Amino acid sequence: MSIFDKLTAKIDKIVFIFTVLVLFFSFYFVYTLKQSYAQKETVQSLDNALFLTRNLLEEEQQHALSLSLLLSQDKTFLEAFYKNNRKKAFEIISQKIESLKKLQGYSFEVQVHDKNLHTYLRSWDYSIKDVPLASFRKGLVLVKERKKPLVSIEVGKRLNIKAISPIMKNGSFEGSIEVIENFEHLRKTLAEHGYALLILLNKKYLNIATTLQHHPIVFNKFVLVNDSYNKHSFQSLKNSDLKNLQSYGYFTQDKYAFSYFSIKNFENQNLGYFIVVFENSTPLILNTHDEVITQEINNSGVIIQ
């Protein structure tokens, strides 16, 4: 073989190796670019889910507060309440609830308290009355002291939004009225946007939230509040490591992506988490710095006017 042939063979080999390297790095660059784009797209979607949920939750709280204020100033109810006509007051409240449910599509209950913060009536059970509440319902005490309405997320037999408005007469506190809403309307609204909602309550509150005692336990630390939920996303959540949850952030598991923020009552105590889930076509492992949301969230759950 001539020197020319040997040189030509070496050049062909070099060209082949160079071509393979160029193709390899080209594919690697495209793959990396695609992963980077998918990462940014997922983070943006997670941010959107987080802020949408927060805004919808604030709307739910404002709605409950509005109903509470409306009922606390209803003339027919007040007339029956001031005359201590409990049966008439119950009938009026029941009628108001039914008409508002049909008109607005919200499900809620109402509790009325007397000036001593005892149960005056409950819309779901007329037989219950005169139950002292001051010792474990600090929100009621606060409303009586300040004579101003309050809305917050509180633990009772369930986890609910509770909006309390004072009932006043000539500047004197005569009692209060409380609107209680669950999170089903919020769950359905998020579902219309393609998101699943999972609500977790710290299981240390199960001694209070007695209706949740048979609900699923997650990570041996939380109890699922939902009655209705997406079973696939819930199973993925159960497989997740939840020990490092912060005030808010996000993570991925299997084919699902999760946004979350903490639930706090009016005393700023952490009760659990709202977790919003959507299917993520490209499972990702988010870096530590990706778990910090860049905008501040006011999730205290308190509106006092």
Tab-separated table of N, CA, C and O in Angstrom, residues 231-275:
chain	number	residue	atom	x	y	z
A	231	LYS	N	-57.391	9.217	42.501
A	231	LYS	CA	-56.702	8.108	43.159
A	231	LYS	C	-55.284	7.910	42.629
A	231	LYS	O	-54.386	7.518	43.375
A	232	HIS	N	-55.064	8.173	41.332
A	232	HIS	CA	-53.728	7.970	40.753
A	232	HIS	C	-52.733	8.995	41.305
A	232	HIS	O	-51.612	8.649	41.690
A	233	SER	N	-53.150	10.255	41.349
A	233	SER	CA	-52.256	11.286	41.875
A	233	SER	C	-52.051	11.097	43.379
A	233	SER	O	-50.966	11.368	43.909
A	234	PHE	N	-53.083	10.608	44.068
A	234	PHE	CA	-52.932	10.355	45.506
A	234	PHE	C	-51.928	9.229	45.756
A	234	PHE	O	-51.107	9.306	46.674
A	235	GLN	N	-51.977	8.176	44.933
A	235	GLN	CA	-51.025	7.077	45.084
A	235	GLN	C	-49.603	7.560	44.848
A	235	GLN	O	-48.667	7.158	45.548
A	236	SER	N	-49.433	8.442	43.861
A	236	SER	CA	-48.116	9.015	43.596
A	236	SER	C	-47.651	9.853	44.786
A	236	SER	O	-46.474	9.814	45.164
A	237	LEU	N	-48.578	10.601	45.387
A	237	LEU	CA	-48.232	11.397	46.571
A	237	LEU	C	-47.796	10.491	47.717
A	237	LEU	O	-46.842	10.801	48.439
A	238	LYS	N	-48.474	9.370	47.893
A	238	LYS	CA	-48.126	8.435	48.963
A	238	LYS	C	-46.712	7.881	48.793
A	238	LYS	O	-46.054	7.523	49.765
A	239	ASN	N	-46.250	7.823	47.536
A	239	ASN	CA	-44.907	7.320	47.258
A	239	ASN	C	-43.833	8.404	47.379
A	239	ASN	O	-42.648	8.122	47.194
A	240	SER	N	-44.251	9.621	47.676
A	240	SER	CA	-43.315	10.746	47.736
A	240	SER	C	-42.737	10.899	49.144
A	240	SER	O	-43.350	10.506	50.134
A	241	ASP	N	-41.571	11.502	49.195
A	241	ASP	CA	-40.929	11.815	50.466
A	241	ASP	C	-41.360	13.221	50.888
A	241	ASP	O	-40.986	14.204	50.265
A	242	LEU	N	-42.159	13.309	51.928
A	242	LEU	CA	-42.744	14.587	52.341
A	242	LEU	C	-42.093	15.180	53.586
A	242	LEU	O	-42.596	16.141	54.152
A	243	LYS	N	-40.948	14.648	53.980
A	243	LYS	CA	-40.345	15.109	55.228
A	243	LYS	C	-39.741	16.497	55.128
A	243	LYS	O	-39.528	17.163	56.150
A	244	ASN	N	-39.447	16.964	53.913
A	244	ASN	CA	-38.781	18.262	53.760
A	244	ASN	C	-39.707	19.351	53.217
A	244	ASN	O	-39.229	20.339	52.652
A	245	LEU	N	-41.009	19.193	53.377
A	245	LEU	CA	-41.931	20.216	52.897
A	245	LEU	C	-41.690	21.527	53.638
A	245	LEU	O	-41.553	21.550	54.861
A	246	GLN	N	-41.659	22.620	52.883
A	246	GLN	CA	-41.463	23.950	53.459
A	246	GLN	C	-42.811	24.680	53.510
A	246	GLN	O	-43.864	24.047	53.444
A	247	SER	N	-42.787	25.989	53.611
A	247	SER	CA	-44.039	26.748	53.617
A	247	SER	C	-44.748	26.655	52.270
A	247	SER	O	-45.971	26.615	52.203
A	248	TYR	N	-43.967	26.585	51.201
A	248	TYR	CA	-44.516	26.409	49.863
A	248	TYR	C	-43.408	25.944	48.929
A	248	TYR	O	-42.216	26.099	49.227
A	249	GLY	N	-43.798	25.376	47.804
A	249	GLY	CA	-42.799	24.880	46.852
A	249	GLY	C	-43.399	23.842	45.939
A	249	GLY	O	-44.620	23.777	45.761
A	250	TYR	N	-42.555	22.985	45.364
A	250	TYR	CA	-43.047	21.934	44.475
A	250	TYR	C	-42.039	20.804	44.349
A	250	TYR	O	-40.866	20.940	44.681
A	251	PHE	N	-42.554	19.663	43.876
A	251	PHE	CA	-41.721	18.485	43.667
A	251	PHE	C	-42.396	17.607	42.616
A	251	PHE	O	-43.548	17.847	42.222
A	252	THR	N	-41.660	16.612	42.110
A	252	THR	CA	-42.220	15.680	41.135
A	252	THR	C	-42.064	14.259	41.645
A	252	THR	O	-41.180	13.952	42.442
A	253	GLN	N	-42.975	13.395	41.188
A	253	GLN	CA	-42.926	11.987	41.563
A	253	GLN	C	-43.643	11.188	40.478
A	253	GLN	O	-44.769	11.523	40.105
A	254	ASP	N	-42.972	10.143	39.965
A	254	ASP	CA	-43.534	9.343	38.876
A	254	ASP	C	-43.861	10.271	37.708
A	254	ASP	O	-43.016	11.028	37.265
A	255	LYS	N	-45.087	10.247	37.249
A	255	LYS	CA	-45.469	11.095	36.119
A	255	LYS	C	-46.295	12.302	36.570
A	255	LYS	O	-46.986	12.931	35.763
A	256	TYR	N	-46.207	12.647	37.850
A	256	TYR	CA	-46.987	13.758	38.377
A	256	TYR	C	-46.079	14.849	38.937
A	256	TYR	O	-44.984	14.576	39.441
A	257	ALA	N	-46.560	16.078	38.845
A	257	ALA	CA	-45.878	17.233	39.430
A	257	ALA	C	-46.797	17.824	40.484
A	257	ALA	O	-48.022	17.870	40.320
A	258	PHE	N	-46.195	18.304	41.574
A	258	PHE	CA	-46.946	18.758	42.739
A	258	PHE	C	-46.523	20.173	43.138
A	258	PHE	O	-45.331	20.443	43.295
A	259	SER	N	-47.503	21.067	43.295
A	259	SER	CA	-47.296	22.361	43.948
A	259	SER	C	-47.947	22.287	45.320
A	259	SER	O	-48.971	21.623	45.488
A	260	TYR	N	-47.387	22.985	46.288
A	260	TYR	CA	-47.993	22.931	47.618
A	260	TYR	C	-47.765	24.233	48.372
A	260	TYR	O	-46.838	24.986	48.083
A	261	PHE	N	-48.639	24.509	49.326
A	261	PHE	CA	-48.403	25.572	50.298
A	261	PHE	C	-49.097	25.203	51.605
A	261	PHE	O	-50.065	24.432	51.623
A	262	SER	N	-48.583	25.711	52.692
A	262	SER	CA	-49.056	25.306	54.014
A	262	SER	C	-50.399	25.951	54.344
A	262	SER	O	-50.736	27.027	53.869
A	263	ILE	N	-51.152	25.263	55.182
A	263	ILE	CA	-52.425	25.755	55.702
A	263	ILE	C	-52.171	26.318	57.090
A	263	ILE	O	-51.638	25.610	57.947
A	264	LYS	N	-52.566	27.561	57.308
A	264	LYS	CA	-52.384	28.162	58.624
A	264	LYS	C	-53.693	28.748	59.124
A	264	LYS	O	-54.469	29.302	58.350
A	265	ASN	N	-53.924	28.624	60.422
A	265	ASN	CA	-55.128	29.205	60.996
A	265	ASN	C	-54.867	30.660	61.392
A	265	ASN	O	-53.796	31.205	61.118
A	266	PHE	N	-55.844	31.305	62.039
A	266	PHE	CA	-55.701	32.740	62.334
A	266	PHE	C	-54.633	33.019	63.380
A	266	PHE	O	-54.200	34.158	63.545
A	267	GLU	N	-54.186	31.978	64.077
A	267	GLU	CA	-53.087	32.133	65.024
A	267	GLU	C	-51.741	31.812	64.391
A	267	GLU	O	-50.727	31.726	65.071
A	268	ASN	N	-51.761	31.630	63.066
A	268	ASN	CA	-50.555	31.349	62.286
A	268	ASN	C	-49.940	29.986	62.614
A	268	ASN	O	-48.742	29.764	62.429
A	269	GLN	N	-50.754	29.073	63.096
A	269	GLN	CA	-50.295	27.704	63.340
A	269	GLN	C	-50.417	26.885	62.060
A	269	GLN	O	-51.412	26.984	61.341
A	270	ASN	N	-49.405	26.076	61.782
A	270	ASN	CA	-49.401	25.255	60.577
A	270	ASN	C	-50.274	24.022	60.790
A	270	ASN	O	-50.003	23.212	61.678
A	271	LEU	N	-51.315	23.882	59.979
A	271	LEU	CA	-52.256	22.770	60.122
A	271	LEU	C	-51.951	21.620	59.168
A	271	LEU	O	-52.237	20.463	59.471
A	272	GLY	N	-51.416	21.943	58.000
A	272	GLY	CA	-51.173	20.927	56.981
A	272	GLY	C	-50.832	21.585	55.663
A	272	GLY	O	-50.219	22.664	55.637
A	273	TYR	N	-51.286	20.970	54.539
A	273	TYR	CA	-50.904	21.483	53.219
A	273	TYR	C	-52.022	21.326	52.190
A	273	TYR	O	-52.772	20.340	52.206
A	274	PHE	N	-52.118	22.324	51.328
A	274	PHE	CA	-52.855	22.198	50.081
A	274	PHE	C	-51.856	21.732	49.020
A	274	PHE	O	-50.811	22.363	48.842
A	275	ILE	N	-52.172	20.660	48.331
A	275	ILE	CA	-51.283	20.131	47.297
A	275	ILE	C	-52.056	20.046	45.993
A	275	ILE	O	-53.121	19.419	45.920
